[in-house]
CSV table of C-alpha atoms in Angstrom, one decimal:
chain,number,residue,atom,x,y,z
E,1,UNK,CA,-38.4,-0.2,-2.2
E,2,UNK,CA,-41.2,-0.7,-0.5
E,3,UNK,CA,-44.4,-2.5,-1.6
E,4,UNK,CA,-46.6,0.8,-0.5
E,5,UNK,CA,-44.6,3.2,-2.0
E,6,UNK,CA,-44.3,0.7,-5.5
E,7,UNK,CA,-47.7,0.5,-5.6
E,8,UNK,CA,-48.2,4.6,-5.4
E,9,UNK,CA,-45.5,4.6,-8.3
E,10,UNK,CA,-47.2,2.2,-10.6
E,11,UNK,CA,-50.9,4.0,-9.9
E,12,UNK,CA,-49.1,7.3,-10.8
E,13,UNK,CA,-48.5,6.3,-13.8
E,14,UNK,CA,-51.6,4.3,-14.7
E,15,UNK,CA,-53.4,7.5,-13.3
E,16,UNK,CA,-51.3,10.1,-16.2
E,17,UNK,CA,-51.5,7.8,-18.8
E,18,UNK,CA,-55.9,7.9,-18.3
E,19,UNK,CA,-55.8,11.4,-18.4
E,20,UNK,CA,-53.3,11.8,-21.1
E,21,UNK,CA,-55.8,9.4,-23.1
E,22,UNK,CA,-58.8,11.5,-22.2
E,23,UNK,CA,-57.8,14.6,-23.2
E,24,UNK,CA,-56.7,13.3,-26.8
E,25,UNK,CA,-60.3,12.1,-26.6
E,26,UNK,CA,-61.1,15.8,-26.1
E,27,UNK,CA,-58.6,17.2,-28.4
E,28,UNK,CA,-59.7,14.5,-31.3
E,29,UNK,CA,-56.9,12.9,-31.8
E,30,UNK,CA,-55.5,8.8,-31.7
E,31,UNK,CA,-55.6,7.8,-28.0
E,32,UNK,CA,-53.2,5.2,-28.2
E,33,UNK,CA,-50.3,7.4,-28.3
E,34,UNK,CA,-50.8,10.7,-26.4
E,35,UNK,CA,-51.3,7.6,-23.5
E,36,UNK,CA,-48.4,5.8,-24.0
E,37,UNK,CA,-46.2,8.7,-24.0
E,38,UNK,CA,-47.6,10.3,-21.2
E,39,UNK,CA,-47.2,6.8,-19.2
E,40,UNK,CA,-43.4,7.2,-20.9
E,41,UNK,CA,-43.3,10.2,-19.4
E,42,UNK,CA,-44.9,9.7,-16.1
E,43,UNK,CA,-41.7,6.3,-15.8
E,44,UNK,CA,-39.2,8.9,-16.5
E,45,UNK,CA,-40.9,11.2,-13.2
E,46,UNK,CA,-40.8,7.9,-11.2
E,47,UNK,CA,-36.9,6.8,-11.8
E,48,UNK,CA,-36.1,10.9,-11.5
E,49,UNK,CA,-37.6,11.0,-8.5
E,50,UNK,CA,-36.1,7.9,-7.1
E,51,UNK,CA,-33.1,8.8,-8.1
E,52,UNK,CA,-32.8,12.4,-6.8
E,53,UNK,CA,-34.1,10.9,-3.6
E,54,UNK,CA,-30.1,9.0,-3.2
E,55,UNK,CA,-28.4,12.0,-4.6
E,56,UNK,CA,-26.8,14.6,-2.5
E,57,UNK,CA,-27.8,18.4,-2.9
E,58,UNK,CA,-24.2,19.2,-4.4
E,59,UNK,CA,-24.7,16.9,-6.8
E,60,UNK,CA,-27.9,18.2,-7.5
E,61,UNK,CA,-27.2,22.1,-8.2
E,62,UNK,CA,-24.2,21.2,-9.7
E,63,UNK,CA,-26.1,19.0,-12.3
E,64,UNK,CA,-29.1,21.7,-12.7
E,65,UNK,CA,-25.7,24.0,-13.8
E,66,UNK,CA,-24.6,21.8,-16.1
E,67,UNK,CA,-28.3,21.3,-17.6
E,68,UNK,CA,-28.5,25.0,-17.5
E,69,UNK,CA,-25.1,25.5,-19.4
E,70,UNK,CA,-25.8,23.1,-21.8
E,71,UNK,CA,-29.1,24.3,-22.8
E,72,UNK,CA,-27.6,28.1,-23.7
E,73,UNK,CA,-24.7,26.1,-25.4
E,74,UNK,CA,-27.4,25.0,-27.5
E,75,UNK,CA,-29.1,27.5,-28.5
E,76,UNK,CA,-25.8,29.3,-28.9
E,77,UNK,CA,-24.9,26.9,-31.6
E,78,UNK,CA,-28.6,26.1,-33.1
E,79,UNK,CA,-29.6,29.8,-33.4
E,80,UNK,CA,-27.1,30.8,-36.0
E,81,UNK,CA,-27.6,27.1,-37.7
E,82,UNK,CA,-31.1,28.4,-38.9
E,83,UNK,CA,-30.1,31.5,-40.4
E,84,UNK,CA,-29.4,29.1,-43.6
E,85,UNK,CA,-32.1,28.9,-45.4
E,86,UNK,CA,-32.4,24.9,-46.8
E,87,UNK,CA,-32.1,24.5,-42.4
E,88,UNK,CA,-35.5,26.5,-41.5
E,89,UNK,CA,-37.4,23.9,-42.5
E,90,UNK,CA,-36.0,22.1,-39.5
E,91,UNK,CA,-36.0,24.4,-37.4
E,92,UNK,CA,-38.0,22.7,-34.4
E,93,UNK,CA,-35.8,19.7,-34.7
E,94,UNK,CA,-32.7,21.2,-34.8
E,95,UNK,CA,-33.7,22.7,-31.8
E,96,UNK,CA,-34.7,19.7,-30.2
E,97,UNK,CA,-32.0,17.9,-30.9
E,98,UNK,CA,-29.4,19.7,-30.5
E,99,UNK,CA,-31.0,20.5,-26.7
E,100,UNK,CA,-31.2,17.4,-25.8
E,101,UNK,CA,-27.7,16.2,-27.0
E,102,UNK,CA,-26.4,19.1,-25.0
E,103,UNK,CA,-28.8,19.0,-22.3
E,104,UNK,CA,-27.3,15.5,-21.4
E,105,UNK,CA,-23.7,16.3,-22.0
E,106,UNK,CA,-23.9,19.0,-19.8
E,107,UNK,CA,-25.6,17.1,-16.5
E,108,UNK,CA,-23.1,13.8,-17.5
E,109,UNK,CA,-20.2,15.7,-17.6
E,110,UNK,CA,-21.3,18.0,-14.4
E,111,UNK,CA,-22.5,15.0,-12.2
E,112,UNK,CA,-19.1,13.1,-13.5
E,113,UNK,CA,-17.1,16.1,-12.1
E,114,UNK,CA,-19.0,17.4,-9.8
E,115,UNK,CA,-16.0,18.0,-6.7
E,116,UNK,CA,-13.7,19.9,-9.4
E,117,UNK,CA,-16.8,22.2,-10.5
E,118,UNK,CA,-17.7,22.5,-7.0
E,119,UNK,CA,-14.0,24.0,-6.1
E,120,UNK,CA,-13.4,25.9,-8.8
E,121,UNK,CA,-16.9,27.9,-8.6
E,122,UNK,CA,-17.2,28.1,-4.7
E,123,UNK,CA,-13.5,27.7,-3.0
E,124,UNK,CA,-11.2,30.5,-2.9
E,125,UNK,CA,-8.0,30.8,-4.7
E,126,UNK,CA,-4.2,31.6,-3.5
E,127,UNK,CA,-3.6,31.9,-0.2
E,128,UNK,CA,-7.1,31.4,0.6
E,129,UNK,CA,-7.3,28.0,-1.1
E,130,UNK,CA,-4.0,26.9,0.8
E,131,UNK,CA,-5.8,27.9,4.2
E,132,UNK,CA,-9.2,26.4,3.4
E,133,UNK,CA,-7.5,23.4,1.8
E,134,UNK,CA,-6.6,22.2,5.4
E,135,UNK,CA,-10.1,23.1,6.5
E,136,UNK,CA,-11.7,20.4,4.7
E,137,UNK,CA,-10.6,17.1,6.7
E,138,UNK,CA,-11.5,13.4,5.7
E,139,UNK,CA,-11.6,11.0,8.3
E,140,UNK,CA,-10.6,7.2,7.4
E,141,UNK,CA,-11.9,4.4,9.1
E,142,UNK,CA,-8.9,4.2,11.9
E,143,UNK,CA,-9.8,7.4,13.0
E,144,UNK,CA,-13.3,6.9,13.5
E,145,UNK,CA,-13.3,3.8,15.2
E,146,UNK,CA,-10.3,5.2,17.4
E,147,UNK,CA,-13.1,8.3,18.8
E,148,UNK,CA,-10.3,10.7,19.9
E,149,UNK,CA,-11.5,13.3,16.9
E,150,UNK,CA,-14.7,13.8,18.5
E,151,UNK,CA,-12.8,15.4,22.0
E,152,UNK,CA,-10.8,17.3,19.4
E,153,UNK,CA,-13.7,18.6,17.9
E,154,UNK,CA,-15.4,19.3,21.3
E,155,UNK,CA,-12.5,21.1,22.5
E,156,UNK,CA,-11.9,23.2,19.5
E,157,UNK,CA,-8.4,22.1,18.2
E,158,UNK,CA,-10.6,21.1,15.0
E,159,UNK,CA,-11.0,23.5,12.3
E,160,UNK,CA,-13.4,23.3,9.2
E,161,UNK,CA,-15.7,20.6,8.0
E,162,UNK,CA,-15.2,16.3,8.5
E,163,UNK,CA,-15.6,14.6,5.3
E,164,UNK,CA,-16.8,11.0,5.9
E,165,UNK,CA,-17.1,9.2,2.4
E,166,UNK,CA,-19.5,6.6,2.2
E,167,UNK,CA,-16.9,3.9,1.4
E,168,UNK,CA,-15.7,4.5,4.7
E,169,UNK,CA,-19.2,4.4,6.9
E,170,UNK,CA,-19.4,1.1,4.2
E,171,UNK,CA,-16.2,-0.5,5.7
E,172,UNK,CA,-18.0,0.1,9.1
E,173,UNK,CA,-20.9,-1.5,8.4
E,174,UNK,CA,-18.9,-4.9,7.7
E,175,UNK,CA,-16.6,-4.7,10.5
E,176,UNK,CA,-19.7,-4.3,12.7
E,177,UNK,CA,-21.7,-7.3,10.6
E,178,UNK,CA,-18.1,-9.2,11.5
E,179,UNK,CA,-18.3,-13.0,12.7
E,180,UNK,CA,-15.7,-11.9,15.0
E,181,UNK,CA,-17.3,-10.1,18.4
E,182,UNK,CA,-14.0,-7.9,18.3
E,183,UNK,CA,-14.5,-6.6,15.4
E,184,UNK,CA,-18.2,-6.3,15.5
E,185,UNK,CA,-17.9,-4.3,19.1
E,186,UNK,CA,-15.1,-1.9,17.0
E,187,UNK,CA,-17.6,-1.4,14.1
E,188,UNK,CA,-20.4,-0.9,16.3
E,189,UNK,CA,-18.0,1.8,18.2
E,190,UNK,CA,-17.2,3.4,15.1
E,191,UNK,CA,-21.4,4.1,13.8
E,192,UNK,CA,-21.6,5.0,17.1
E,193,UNK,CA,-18.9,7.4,16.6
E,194,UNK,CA,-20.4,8.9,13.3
E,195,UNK,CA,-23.3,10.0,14.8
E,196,UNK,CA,-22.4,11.4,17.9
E,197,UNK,CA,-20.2,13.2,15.2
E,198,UNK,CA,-23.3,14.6,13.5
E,199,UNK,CA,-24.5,15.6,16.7
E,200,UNK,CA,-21.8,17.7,18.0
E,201,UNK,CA,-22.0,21.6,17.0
E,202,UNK,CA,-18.7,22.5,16.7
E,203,UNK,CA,-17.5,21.2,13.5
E,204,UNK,CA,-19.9,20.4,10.5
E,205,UNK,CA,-20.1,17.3,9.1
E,206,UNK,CA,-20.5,16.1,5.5
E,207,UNK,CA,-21.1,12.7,4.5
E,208,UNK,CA,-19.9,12.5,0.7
E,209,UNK,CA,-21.3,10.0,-2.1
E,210,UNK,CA,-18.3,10.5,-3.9
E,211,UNK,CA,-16.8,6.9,-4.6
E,212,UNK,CA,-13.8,5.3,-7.4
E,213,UNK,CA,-15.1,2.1,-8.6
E,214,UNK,CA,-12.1,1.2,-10.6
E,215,UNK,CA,-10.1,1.1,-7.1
E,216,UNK,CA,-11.0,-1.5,-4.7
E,217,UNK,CA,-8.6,-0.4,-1.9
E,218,UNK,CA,-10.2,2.2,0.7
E,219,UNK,CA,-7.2,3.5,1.6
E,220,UNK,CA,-6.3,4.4,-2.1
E,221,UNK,CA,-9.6,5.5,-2.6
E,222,UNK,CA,-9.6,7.9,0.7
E,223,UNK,CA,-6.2,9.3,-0.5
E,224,UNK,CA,-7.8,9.8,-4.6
E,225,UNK,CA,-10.7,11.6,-2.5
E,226,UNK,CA,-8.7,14.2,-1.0
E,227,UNK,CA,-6.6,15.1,-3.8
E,228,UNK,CA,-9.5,15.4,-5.3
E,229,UNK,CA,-11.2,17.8,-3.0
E,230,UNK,CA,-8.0,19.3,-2.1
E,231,UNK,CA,-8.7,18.1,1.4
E,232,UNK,CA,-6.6,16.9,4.7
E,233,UNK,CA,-6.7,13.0,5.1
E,234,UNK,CA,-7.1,12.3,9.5
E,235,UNK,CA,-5.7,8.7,10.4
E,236,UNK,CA,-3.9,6.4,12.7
E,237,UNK,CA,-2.7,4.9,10.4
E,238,UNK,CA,0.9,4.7,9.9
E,239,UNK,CA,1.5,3.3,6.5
E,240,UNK,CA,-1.7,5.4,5.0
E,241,UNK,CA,0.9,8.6,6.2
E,242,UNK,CA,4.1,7.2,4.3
E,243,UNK,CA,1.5,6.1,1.1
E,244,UNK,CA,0.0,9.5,1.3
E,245,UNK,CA,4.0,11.3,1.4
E,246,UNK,CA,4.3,9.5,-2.0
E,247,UNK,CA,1.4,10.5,-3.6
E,248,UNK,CA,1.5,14.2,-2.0
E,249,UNK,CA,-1.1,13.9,0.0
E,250,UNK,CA,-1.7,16.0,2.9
E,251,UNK,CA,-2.3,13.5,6.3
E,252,UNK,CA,-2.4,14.4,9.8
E,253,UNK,CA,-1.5,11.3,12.2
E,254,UNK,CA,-3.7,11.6,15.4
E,255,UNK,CA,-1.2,9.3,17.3
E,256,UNK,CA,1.6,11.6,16.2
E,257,UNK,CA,-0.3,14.6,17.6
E,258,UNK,CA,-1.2,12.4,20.8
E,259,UNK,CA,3.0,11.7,21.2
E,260,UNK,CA,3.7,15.2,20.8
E,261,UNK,CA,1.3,16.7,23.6
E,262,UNK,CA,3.1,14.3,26.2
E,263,UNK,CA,4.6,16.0,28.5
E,264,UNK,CA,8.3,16.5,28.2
E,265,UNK,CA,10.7,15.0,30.3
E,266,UNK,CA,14.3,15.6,31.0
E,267,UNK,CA,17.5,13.4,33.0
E,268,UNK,CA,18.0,14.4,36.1
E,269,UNK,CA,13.9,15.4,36.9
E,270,UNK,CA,11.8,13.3,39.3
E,271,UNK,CA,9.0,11.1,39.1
E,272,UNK,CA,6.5,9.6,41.5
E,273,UNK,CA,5.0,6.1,40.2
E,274,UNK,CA,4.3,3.0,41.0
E,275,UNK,CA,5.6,-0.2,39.8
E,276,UNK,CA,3.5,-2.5,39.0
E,277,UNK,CA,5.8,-5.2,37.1
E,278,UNK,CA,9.4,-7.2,36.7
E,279,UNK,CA,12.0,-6.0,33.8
E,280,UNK,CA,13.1,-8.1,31.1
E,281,UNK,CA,16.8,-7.2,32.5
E,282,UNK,CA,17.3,-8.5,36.7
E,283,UNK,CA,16.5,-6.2,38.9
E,284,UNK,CA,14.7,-4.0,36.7
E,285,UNK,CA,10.8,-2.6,37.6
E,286,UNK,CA,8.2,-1.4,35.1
E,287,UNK,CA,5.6,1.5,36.1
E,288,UNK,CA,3.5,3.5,33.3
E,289,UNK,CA,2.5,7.1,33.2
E,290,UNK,CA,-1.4,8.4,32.9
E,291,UNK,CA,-0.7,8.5,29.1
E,292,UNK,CA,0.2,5.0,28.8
E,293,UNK,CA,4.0,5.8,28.7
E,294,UNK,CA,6.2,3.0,29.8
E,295,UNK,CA,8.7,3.7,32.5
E,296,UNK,CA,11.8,1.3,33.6
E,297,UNK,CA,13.1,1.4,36.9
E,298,UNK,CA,16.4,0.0,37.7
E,299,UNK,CA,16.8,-1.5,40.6
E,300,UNK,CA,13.2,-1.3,41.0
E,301,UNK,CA,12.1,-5.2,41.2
E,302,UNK,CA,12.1,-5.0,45.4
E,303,UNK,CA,9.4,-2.1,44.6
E,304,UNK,CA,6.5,-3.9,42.8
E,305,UNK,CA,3.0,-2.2,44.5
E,306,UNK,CA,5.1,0.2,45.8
E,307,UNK,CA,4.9,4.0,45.4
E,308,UNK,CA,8.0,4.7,45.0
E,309,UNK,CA,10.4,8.3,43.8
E,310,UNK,CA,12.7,7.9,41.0
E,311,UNK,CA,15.1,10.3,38.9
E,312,UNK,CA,14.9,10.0,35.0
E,313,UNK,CA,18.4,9.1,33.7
E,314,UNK,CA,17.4,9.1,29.8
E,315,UNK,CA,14.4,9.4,27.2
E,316,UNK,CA,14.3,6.9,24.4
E,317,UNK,CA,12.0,8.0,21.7
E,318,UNK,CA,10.5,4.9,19.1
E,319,UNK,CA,8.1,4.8,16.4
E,320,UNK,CA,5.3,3.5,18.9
E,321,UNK,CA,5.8,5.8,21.1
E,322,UNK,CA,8.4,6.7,24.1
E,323,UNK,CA,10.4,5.1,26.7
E,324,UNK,CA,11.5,6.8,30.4
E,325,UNK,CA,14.5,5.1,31.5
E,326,UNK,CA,14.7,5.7,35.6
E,327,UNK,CA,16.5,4.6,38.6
E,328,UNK,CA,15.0,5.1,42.2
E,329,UNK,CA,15.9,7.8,44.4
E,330,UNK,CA,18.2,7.5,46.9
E,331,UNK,CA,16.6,8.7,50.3
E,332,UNK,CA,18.9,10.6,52.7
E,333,UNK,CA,20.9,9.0,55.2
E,334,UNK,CA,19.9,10.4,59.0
E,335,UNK,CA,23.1,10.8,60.3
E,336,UNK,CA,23.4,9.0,63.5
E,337,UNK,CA,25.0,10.6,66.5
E,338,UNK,CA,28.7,9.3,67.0
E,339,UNK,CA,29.4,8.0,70.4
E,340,UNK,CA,33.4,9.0,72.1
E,341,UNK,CA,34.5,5.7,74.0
E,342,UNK,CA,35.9,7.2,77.2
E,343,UNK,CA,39.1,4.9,78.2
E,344,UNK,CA,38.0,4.4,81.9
């Protein structure tokens, strides 16, 4: 906090409880106290206002419904109370209390809870929920740094809204604060990312408060969050995926989808490339498609900086990605003219 905006806080307060002791000076009654509650009072503004200043406006409406509930609650209960006659005597207390106890469940619980009150009030059920349950995607930390989902969103392929927890942008903030310059130039990349995210128009964009104290792991935490808001988790990371299968967590793998677009290629079809590198077997050359695919050329080691045409003779498919297995093209012979020796 800053010193300016303490010092308005504490002068608030001076300021309510004065006028709080002047008008009990007016109304003839004690000073002392009307002052001290109204500088009780004018705290509780303060930390309120502070505090609704770092909450997000979900949070906020869903708490105002919980107060709301738990005030007709109350009343709902007190009302009838007071209809026995030993309790009208009470009355304003009973009301009081049982307000206030209410009052407090009702925001606790609704603050507590907020992402199950908020689906069950505002997201569709059956087969809407199963279509806008893949419309609510949250992005880890992989996926952020990585940058790919912004194209993905500026090209359309992205549907719904990106949910970017603040654990996550918190992970981002320490890789970027890293000792290590590789890891700080990552970090940097990925806040770099985030707000060119916020920036784009084609997808909104929520950053959620929403965080699991009792679980210190991110990626636990990320897959808790979306089986919580019945969301999509987006990584590129591959163990994340198999954790998430066992919990039944939905995950798209933006590597995965990056193998599948590759283009397809069959034995017998032919390829222009150039080598740029030996084999590990002898005589063998290595080339690499636009996409980063590794190619092996047989026989291709006498081609190195060449351009050169070869014939795909098999398609090896691995958990990183794919290999083209190749061998060069055999250029047509020109036949040469044959010469008749004439016996002279």
């Amino acid at each position: 906090m800053k010193i300016e905006e303490l010092r308005l806080r504490i002068l608030f307060i001076i300021l309510v409880g004065v006028v709080c002791y002047g008008v009990s000076l007016n109304l003839h009654f004690g000073p002392w106290i009307p002052a001290l509650v109204g500088g009780w009072v004018a705290t509780l503004i303060v930390v309120a206002e502070r505090g609704l200043n770092q909450t997000s406006v979900r949070v906020i409406i869903i708490g105002a419904f919980g107060l709301a509930l738990g005030v007709i609650l109350a009343n709902l209960i007190a009302y009838p109370l007071l209809l026995i006659a030993p309790l009208k005597s009470f009355a304003p207390y009973i009301l009081l209390l049982t307000n206030l106890i209410f009052a407090t469940v009702g925001v606790t619980v609704a603050t507590k809870r907020e992402t199950e009150i908020y689906n069950f009030l505002f997201r569709p059920s059956g087969k809407g929920a199963g279509a806008s349950q893949g419309a609510r995607k949250v992005l880890d930390t992989s996926v952020i740094i990585d940058g790919r989902i912004l194209d993905l969103c500026k090209t359309g392929f992205i549907e719904g809204t990106l949910i970017i927890p603040n654990f996550v942008l918190t992970e981002i903030g320490q890789i970027a604060d890293s000792s290590s310059s590789t890891k700080r130039a990552r970090g940097r990349r990925g806040l770099d990312m985030v707000n060119k995210l916020q920036t784009q128009e084609n997808v909104p964009v929520e950053i959620v408060d929403k965080d699991f104290p009792e679980i210190k792991e991110v990626d636990t935490k990320l897959l808790r969050l979306g089986k919580l808001m019945q969301a999509t988790v987006l990584t590129n990371d591959y163990n994340l995926r198999k954790l998430a299968k066992i919990q039944d967590v939905q995950v798209l793998n933006i590597n995965e989808l990056a193998t599948s677009l590759k283009p397809i290629l069959l034995p017998g079809e032919s390829l222009r490339i150039n080598v740029i590198k030996e084999g590990e077997n002898p005589d063998q050359g290595v080339a690499y498609l636009e996409d980063g695919t590794m190619v092996v050329v047989e026989r291709g080691k006498k081609r190195i900086g060449q351009q050169t045409e070869v014939t795909v003779t098999s398609v090896l498919q691995t958990t990183t990605g794919k290999m083209i297995f190749t061998e060069v093209k055999e250029e047509p012979r020109t036949k040469r003219p044959r010469v008749r020796k004439i016996a002279g």
